[in-house]
Short mmCIF file of C-alpha atoms in Angstrom, two decimals:
data_model
loop_
_atom_site.label_atom_id
_atom_site.label_comp_id
_atom_site.label_asym_id
_atom_site.label_seq_id
_atom_site.Cartn_x
_atom_site.Cartn_y
_atom_site.Cartn_z
CA MET A 1 2.85 6.40 -14.35
CA ALA A 2 5.74 4.64 -13.05
CA GLY A 3 5.50 1.47 -14.82
CA PRO A 4 2.79 -1.14 -14.79
CA GLY A 5 1.48 -2.75 -11.68
CA MET A 6 2.26 -6.42 -10.68
CA VAL A 7 0.13 -9.11 -12.33
CA MET A 8 0.26 -12.87 -11.09
CA TYR A 9 -0.96 -15.57 -13.28
CA GLU A 10 -2.00 -19.16 -12.08
CA GLU A 11 1.00 -20.89 -13.84
CA GLU A 12 3.62 -18.61 -12.13
CA PHE A 13 1.71 -18.72 -8.88
CA HIS A 14 1.85 -22.47 -8.84
CA LYS A 15 5.60 -22.29 -9.57
CA ILE A 16 6.38 -19.94 -7.08
CA SER A 17 4.27 -21.77 -4.34
CA ALA A 18 6.21 -24.83 -5.14
CA VAL A 19 9.36 -23.22 -4.58
CA ILE A 20 8.83 -21.53 -1.25
CA ASP A 21 7.22 -24.73 -0.22
CA LYS A 22 10.25 -26.59 -0.68
CA LEU A 23 11.95 -23.74 1.03
CA VAL A 24 9.99 -24.36 4.15
CA LYS A 25 10.94 -27.81 4.17
CA ASP A 26 14.82 -27.51 3.16
CA ALA A 27 15.31 -24.70 5.60
CA ASN A 28 13.32 -26.15 8.40
CA ALA A 29 11.28 -22.98 8.54
CA LYS A 30 7.88 -22.23 10.15
CA VAL A 31 6.61 -19.81 7.37
CA VAL A 32 7.95 -18.61 4.16
CA PHE A 33 6.31 -15.68 2.48
CA LEU A 34 6.68 -13.51 -0.55
CA VAL A 35 5.70 -10.04 -0.61
CA ASP A 36 6.13 -7.25 -3.38
CA LYS A 37 7.98 -4.16 -2.44
CA ASN A 38 4.68 -2.16 -2.14
CA GLY A 39 3.47 -4.48 0.69
CA GLN A 40 1.18 -6.79 -1.23
CA MET A 41 1.38 -10.42 -0.31
CA ILE A 42 2.20 -12.81 -3.26
CA ALA A 43 2.36 -16.09 -1.55
CA ALA A 44 2.76 -17.67 1.64
CA CYS A 45 3.56 -21.26 2.89
CA GLY A 46 4.09 -22.96 6.05
CA GLU A 47 2.26 -22.54 9.46
CA VAL A 48 0.39 -19.50 8.44
CA GLU A 49 -3.16 -20.29 9.99
CA ASN A 50 -2.77 -18.01 12.88
CA LEU A 51 -0.69 -15.38 11.20
CA ASP A 52 -1.94 -11.99 9.99
CA THR A 53 -0.16 -12.03 6.53
CA THR A 54 -1.66 -8.94 5.40
CA SER A 55 -0.14 -7.05 8.28
CA LEU A 56 3.13 -8.78 8.01
CA ALA A 57 3.35 -7.94 4.24
CA SER A 58 2.77 -4.23 4.67
CA LEU A 59 5.24 -4.04 7.80
CA THR A 60 7.85 -6.00 5.91
CA ALA A 61 7.71 -3.72 3.04
CA GLY A 62 7.78 -0.84 5.28
CA ASN A 63 10.98 -2.42 6.88
CA ILE A 64 12.70 -2.98 3.56
CA ALA A 65 11.76 0.51 2.43
CA ALA A 66 13.24 2.18 5.46
CA THR A 67 16.10 -0.09 5.26
CA GLY A 68 16.74 0.96 1.57
CA GLY A 69 16.50 4.77 2.66
CA LEU A 70 19.08 4.04 5.15
CA ALA A 71 21.22 2.43 2.53
CA LYS A 72 20.85 5.21 0.11
CA LEU A 73 22.01 7.76 2.84
CA LEU A 74 25.24 5.57 3.50
CA GLY A 75 25.84 5.50 -0.16
CA GLU A 76 24.95 1.75 -0.53
CA LYS A 77 22.81 0.45 -3.25
CA GLU A 78 20.66 -1.60 -0.86
CA PHE A 79 21.02 -3.80 2.13
CA SER A 80 19.74 -7.07 0.61
CA ILE A 81 19.44 -9.19 3.79
CA LEU A 82 17.90 -8.18 7.11
CA PHE A 83 17.86 -10.44 10.09
CA HIS A 84 15.68 -9.99 13.34
CA GLU A 85 16.69 -12.13 16.29
CA GLY A 86 13.81 -12.93 18.63
CA GLU A 87 13.69 -15.16 22.01
CA ARG A 88 11.50 -17.66 20.12
CA ASP A 89 11.30 -16.77 16.59
CA ASN A 90 13.69 -15.16 13.96
CA LEU A 91 13.10 -13.33 10.78
CA HIS A 92 15.21 -13.51 7.79
CA ILE A 93 14.19 -10.99 4.92
CA SER A 94 15.97 -10.78 1.78
CA LEU A 95 15.33 -8.92 -1.49
CA ILE A 96 14.92 -10.97 -4.63
CA GLY A 97 15.61 -9.47 -8.02
CA GLN A 98 15.08 -6.00 -6.78
CA ARG A 99 11.38 -6.23 -6.57
CA VAL A 100 10.20 -8.93 -4.33
CA ILE A 101 11.03 -9.60 -0.71
CA LEU A 102 11.38 -13.13 0.52
CA VAL A 103 10.66 -13.59 4.26
CA VAL A 104 11.56 -16.68 6.35
CA ILE A 105 10.19 -17.17 9.90
CA PHE A 106 12.23 -19.83 11.72
CA ASP A 107 12.82 -21.04 15.28
CA ASP A 108 15.64 -23.12 17.03
CA ARG A 109 14.67 -26.23 14.92
CA SER A 110 16.58 -24.38 12.11
CA SER A 111 19.73 -22.23 12.15
CA LEU A 112 20.60 -18.64 10.45
CA GLY A 113 23.38 -20.56 8.45
CA LEU A 114 20.80 -22.95 6.90
CA VAL A 115 18.28 -20.51 6.25
CA ARG A 116 20.81 -18.19 4.60
CA LEU A 117 22.25 -21.07 2.44
CA ARG A 118 18.73 -22.28 1.19
CA VAL A 119 17.44 -18.71 0.64
CA LYS A 120 20.39 -18.12 -1.62
CA LYS A 121 19.56 -20.96 -3.91
CA CYS A 122 15.97 -20.49 -3.81
CA GLY A 123 16.36 -16.77 -4.45
CA GLU A 124 17.92 -17.46 -7.88
CA GLU A 125 15.07 -19.64 -8.76
CA LEU A 126 12.47 -17.25 -7.86
CA ALA A 127 14.18 -14.30 -9.60
CA GLY A 128 14.04 -16.42 -12.81
CA ILE A 129 10.26 -17.10 -12.41
CA PHE A 130 9.61 -13.32 -11.68
CA ASP A 131 11.58 -12.27 -14.74
CA GLN A 132 9.40 -14.66 -16.84
CA LEU A 133 6.33 -13.29 -15.04
CA MET A 134 7.32 -9.62 -15.92
CA LYS A 135 7.85 -10.50 -19.42
CA LYS A 136 4.65 -12.13 -19.85
CA ALA A 137 2.61 -9.34 -18.05
CA GLU A 138 4.27 -6.76 -20.44
CA ALA A 139 3.70 -8.87 -23.50
CA GLU A 140 -0.09 -9.41 -22.55
CA ALA A 141 -0.30 -5.52 -21.84
CA ALA A 142 1.09 -4.68 -25.17
CA GLY A 143 -1.15 -7.28 -26.72
CA VAL A 144 -3.65 -6.30 -29.41
CA GLY A 145 -7.08 -5.30 -28.14
CA GLY A 146 -6.04 -4.73 -24.53
CA VAL A 147 -6.43 -8.03 -22.68
CA SER A 148 -6.92 -6.35 -19.39
CA PRO A 149 -10.08 -8.15 -17.86
CA PHE A 150 -10.99 -4.76 -16.24
CA ALA A 151 -11.45 -3.01 -19.73
CA GLU A 152 -14.96 -4.23 -19.61
CA ILE A 153 -15.87 -3.03 -16.10
CA THR A 154 -18.78 -0.63 -16.43
CA ASP A 155 -19.18 2.44 -14.30
CA GLU A 156 -22.26 0.39 -12.83
CA ASP A 157 -19.99 -2.23 -11.62
CA ILE A 158 -17.93 0.23 -9.77
CA ASP A 159 -21.08 1.89 -8.30
CA ASN A 160 -22.39 -1.46 -7.27
CA LEU A 161 -19.32 -1.85 -4.86
CA PHE A 162 -20.47 1.14 -3.06
CA ARG A 163 -24.13 0.41 -2.61
CA GLU A 164 -25.04 0.26 0.79
CA MET B 1 0.78 0.40 -8.74
CA SER B 2 -2.05 -2.14 -8.32
CA PHE B 3 -1.45 -5.92 -7.99
CA ILE B 4 -3.86 -8.14 -9.94
CA ASN B 5 -3.77 -11.88 -8.80
CA TYR B 6 -5.32 -14.00 -11.38
CA SER B 7 -4.60 -17.07 -9.19
CA SER B 8 -6.45 -15.75 -6.07
CA ARG B 9 -8.63 -13.69 -8.14
CA GLU B 10 -7.98 -10.47 -6.46
CA ILE B 11 -7.24 -7.00 -7.37
CA ASN B 12 -4.91 -4.97 -4.74
CA CYS B 13 -4.68 -1.26 -4.65
CA LYS B 14 -2.75 1.24 -2.59
CA ILE B 15 -4.36 4.42 -1.47
CA VAL B 16 -2.20 7.10 0.60
CA TYR B 17 -3.71 9.70 2.76
CA TYR B 18 -1.42 12.63 2.60
CA GLY B 19 -1.23 16.21 4.30
CA PRO B 20 0.25 18.55 7.03
CA GLY B 21 0.71 17.39 10.51
CA LEU B 22 -2.19 16.88 12.67
CA CYS B 23 -4.79 17.39 9.88
CA GLY B 24 -6.70 14.25 10.57
CA LYS B 25 -5.22 11.73 8.32
CA THR B 26 -5.02 8.98 11.05
CA THR B 27 -8.44 10.04 12.30
CA ASN B 28 -9.75 9.32 8.82
CA LEU B 29 -8.51 5.88 8.88
CA GLN B 30 -9.67 5.26 12.62
CA TYR B 31 -13.21 6.23 11.59
CA ILE B 32 -13.11 3.92 8.58
CA TYR B 33 -11.85 1.22 10.66
CA ASN B 34 -14.63 1.66 13.27
CA LYS B 35 -17.43 1.84 10.90
CA THR B 36 -16.53 -1.09 8.68
CA ASN B 37 -17.72 -4.68 8.99
CA PRO B 38 -15.44 -7.04 10.72
CA GLN B 39 -15.25 -9.33 7.68
CA ALA B 40 -14.34 -6.46 5.33
CA LYS B 41 -11.24 -5.29 7.29
CA GLY B 42 -8.09 -6.42 8.59
CA LYS B 43 -6.19 -5.11 11.56
CA MET B 44 -5.24 -1.52 11.55
CA ILE B 45 -1.58 -1.07 12.37
CA SER B 46 -0.29 2.43 13.46
CA LEU B 47 3.33 3.07 13.94
CA ALA B 48 3.21 5.95 16.21
CA THR B 49 5.28 7.74 18.84
CA GLU B 50 4.25 7.68 22.35
CA THR B 51 2.40 10.86 22.06
CA GLU B 52 0.31 9.15 19.18
CA ARG B 53 1.91 11.08 16.39
CA THR B 54 2.40 9.00 13.32
CA LEU B 55 6.08 7.95 13.18
CA PHE B 56 6.10 5.93 9.93
CA PHE B 57 2.62 5.10 8.63
CA ASP B 58 -0.94 3.79 9.57
CA PHE B 59 -2.09 0.83 7.62
CA LEU B 60 -5.73 -0.30 6.97
CA PRO B 61 -6.47 -3.30 4.73
CA LEU B 62 -10.22 -3.03 3.40
CA SER B 63 -11.99 -5.54 1.05
CA LEU B 64 -14.80 -3.77 -0.81
CA GLY B 65 -16.46 -6.65 -2.54
CA GLU B 66 -16.22 -8.29 -5.86
CA ILE B 67 -16.02 -6.94 -9.53
CA ARG B 68 -16.33 -9.11 -12.29
CA GLY B 69 -15.39 -12.11 -10.19
CA PHE B 70 -12.42 -10.42 -8.73
CA ARG B 71 -12.08 -9.47 -5.10
CA THR B 72 -11.17 -5.74 -4.82
CA ARG B 73 -8.99 -4.88 -1.96
CA PHE B 74 -7.83 -1.54 -0.74
CA HIS B 75 -4.60 -1.00 1.28
CA LEU B 76 -4.96 2.57 2.90
CA TYR B 77 -1.92 4.10 4.24
CA THR B 78 -1.20 7.48 5.94
CA VAL B 79 2.00 9.26 5.94
CA PRO B 80 3.77 11.05 8.96
CA GLY B 81 2.56 14.64 8.46
CA GLN B 82 5.32 16.46 10.68
CA VAL B 83 7.88 18.20 8.24
CA PHE B 84 10.95 16.41 9.48
CA TYR B 85 9.70 12.97 8.44
CA ASP B 86 10.03 13.64 4.64
CA ALA B 87 12.12 10.54 4.22
CA SER B 88 9.50 8.40 5.39
CA ARG B 89 6.75 10.02 3.63
CA LYS B 90 8.61 9.64 0.49
CA LEU B 91 8.70 5.79 0.95
CA ILE B 92 5.27 5.40 1.52
CA LEU B 93 4.30 6.78 -1.55
CA LYS B 94 6.21 3.97 -3.52
CA GLY B 95 3.62 2.04 -5.68
CA VAL B 96 0.56 4.26 -4.91
CA ASP B 97 -2.60 3.91 -6.89
CA GLY B 98 -4.50 6.85 -5.45
CA VAL B 99 -4.00 9.86 -3.22
CA VAL B 100 -6.13 11.69 -0.89
CA PHE B 101 -4.93 15.09 0.43
CA VAL B 102 -6.41 15.95 3.78
CA ALA B 103 -6.23 19.67 4.16
CA ASP B 104 -6.89 21.13 7.74
CA SER B 105 -9.43 24.05 7.16
CA GLN B 106 -8.14 26.19 9.92
CA ILE B 107 -6.98 29.73 8.76
CA GLU B 108 -3.70 29.39 10.78
CA ARG B 109 -2.93 25.93 9.04
CA MET B 110 -3.23 27.22 5.47
CA GLU B 111 0.44 27.77 4.94
CA ALA B 112 1.14 24.19 6.32
CA ASN B 113 -1.37 22.88 3.84
CA ILE B 114 0.18 24.62 0.78
CA GLU B 115 3.87 23.33 2.02
CA SER B 116 2.33 19.86 2.29
CA LEU B 117 0.90 19.97 -0.99
CA GLU B 118 3.91 21.07 -2.95
CA ASN B 119 5.79 18.48 -1.03
CA LEU B 120 3.40 15.74 -2.30
CA ARG B 121 3.88 17.02 -5.76
CA THR B 122 7.72 16.77 -5.30
CA ASN B 123 7.69 13.46 -3.74
CA LEU B 124 5.35 11.95 -6.31
CA THR B 125 7.60 13.31 -8.99
CA GLU B 126 10.61 11.56 -7.60
CA HIS B 127 8.63 8.29 -8.04
CA GLY B 128 7.86 9.05 -11.45
CA TYR B 129 4.18 10.03 -10.79
CA ASP B 130 2.38 13.19 -11.79
CA LEU B 131 -0.24 14.50 -9.31
CA ASP B 132 -2.44 15.73 -12.27
CA LYS B 133 -2.49 12.37 -13.80
CA ILE B 134 -3.08 9.99 -10.98
CA PRO B 135 -6.45 9.36 -9.21
CA TYR B 136 -6.32 12.10 -6.75
CA VAL B 137 -9.07 13.78 -4.42
CA VAL B 138 -8.83 16.49 -1.95
CA GLN B 139 -10.69 16.58 1.67
CA TYR B 140 -11.13 19.78 3.61
CA ASN B 141 -11.16 18.44 7.02
CA LYS B 142 -12.26 20.08 10.54
CA ARG B 143 -15.08 22.11 8.89
CA ASP B 144 -16.75 22.10 12.07
CA LEU B 145 -14.24 24.33 13.62
CA PRO B 146 -14.92 28.09 14.24
CA ASN B 147 -11.69 29.28 12.83
CA SER B 148 -11.92 27.23 9.49
CA ALA B 149 -11.26 29.20 6.41
CA PRO B 150 -14.12 29.88 3.76
CA LEU B 151 -14.69 26.97 1.36
CA ASP B 152 -13.97 28.89 -1.81
CA GLU B 153 -10.70 30.17 -0.45
CA LEU B 154 -9.64 26.79 0.14
CA LYS B 155 -10.62 25.58 -3.15
CA LYS B 156 -8.73 28.12 -4.82
CA LEU B 157 -5.44 27.56 -2.99
CA LEU B 158 -5.55 23.89 -2.72
CA ASN B 159 -7.60 22.60 -5.48
CA PRO B 160 -6.71 24.64 -8.55
CA THR B 161 -7.22 21.67 -10.89
CA THR B 162 -10.72 21.11 -9.58
CA VAL B 163 -10.42 17.36 -8.77
CA PRO B 164 -13.27 15.96 -6.69
CA ASP B 165 -13.23 17.48 -3.12
CA PHE B 166 -15.14 16.97 0.06
CA GLU B 167 -15.84 18.93 3.17
CA ALA B 168 -15.22 16.69 6.27
CA CYS B 169 -15.08 16.33 9.95
CA ALA B 170 -13.21 13.14 10.44
CA VAL B 171 -13.73 12.87 14.25
CA SER B 172 -17.60 12.79 13.64
CA GLY B 173 -17.03 10.99 10.27
CA GLU B 174 -18.73 13.42 8.19
CA GLY B 175 -17.36 13.24 4.56
CA VAL B 176 -14.93 10.43 5.47
CA PHE B 177 -16.56 7.57 3.31
CA ASP B 178 -17.47 9.98 0.64
CA THR B 179 -13.70 10.76 0.25
CA LEU B 180 -12.74 7.22 0.30
CA LYS B 181 -15.34 6.28 -2.23
CA ALA B 182 -14.53 8.93 -4.51
CA VAL B 183 -10.65 7.99 -4.60
CA ALA B 184 -11.60 4.24 -4.87
CA LYS B 185 -13.64 4.88 -7.70
CA LEU B 186 -11.07 6.90 -9.61
CA VAL B 187 -8.58 4.16 -8.95
CA LEU B 188 -10.96 1.41 -10.27
CA GLN B 189 -11.65 3.68 -13.60
CA GLU B 190 -8.08 4.01 -13.81
CA LEU B 191 -7.58 0.28 -13.82
CA LYS B 192 -10.42 0.02 -16.34
CA SER B 193 -8.85 2.34 -18.73
CA GLY B 194 -5.77 -0.14 -18.45
CA ARG B 195 -3.33 3.09 -18.26
#
């Protein structure tokens, strides 16, 4: 397998939520969310009630993947920032620590300059938290006795999911 | 690469439907979408051309229910089957937990099946996966067509490692859920074994 899957713990989730919650306010943004590169939503803050965050996550990851493909073709390592400008809302997408994607949705209450500035600062903070998270997940995975809560799943549990 | 979220108590897994152009990958997802309870599914997204050929991917989020207090969610993706979209296909395999190879049973598509299967293996290898080691099932689609090849020939050519395989007719839905269940089960078993 190509490395272990992503794991999120309560403690880090709260730290991450606090950071992006602050970003919503500091950048005057409507919504901020974090997605892993495979398209899984990690956290979202702001006016998310009417947003289909699952779809947004998967399309953002597709977008980053396609842009990464373009970068490679041009001999670039990556394009770490994408910006989409709309009539009402704008989308600022940036890559953090090579593995998570930070998305900021903002309108004319904010500006690209402000968003870029705040995202940069927040990005460093988030990268630190994700580093920690990876180390913790690796340590737990290597821990004695296999701490995976799924180690105890029985075949019956799995079958039950599919019972009509 | 599954995503286990202890905070929201969710497991997220990614399943990719692979196969040659027009074999019925999108049709599989459409059938699943149409037959699933509204509360168990999200919106289906198709990034397709004007002629309804998949351009980048289709995406369908499904929620299967709880297992030991964790909600299991599966994200189903299809790849664009047409040969020249290989760069996009490769991208979609990133972080995959399970693969369904959808074969077109028609005799004249046999070469396309074999080519696509080889392409799957190559693209997985580039991401560091081995097709023989990841959760993987095969679906022989379009069994209802008069020009479909005999089953044992398909098995011999497309499933030499005898992974779970299913006959299907994605348009009418036959075999579609059997395929999905089988791959989802393998993915969960993999999770259980902790890799």
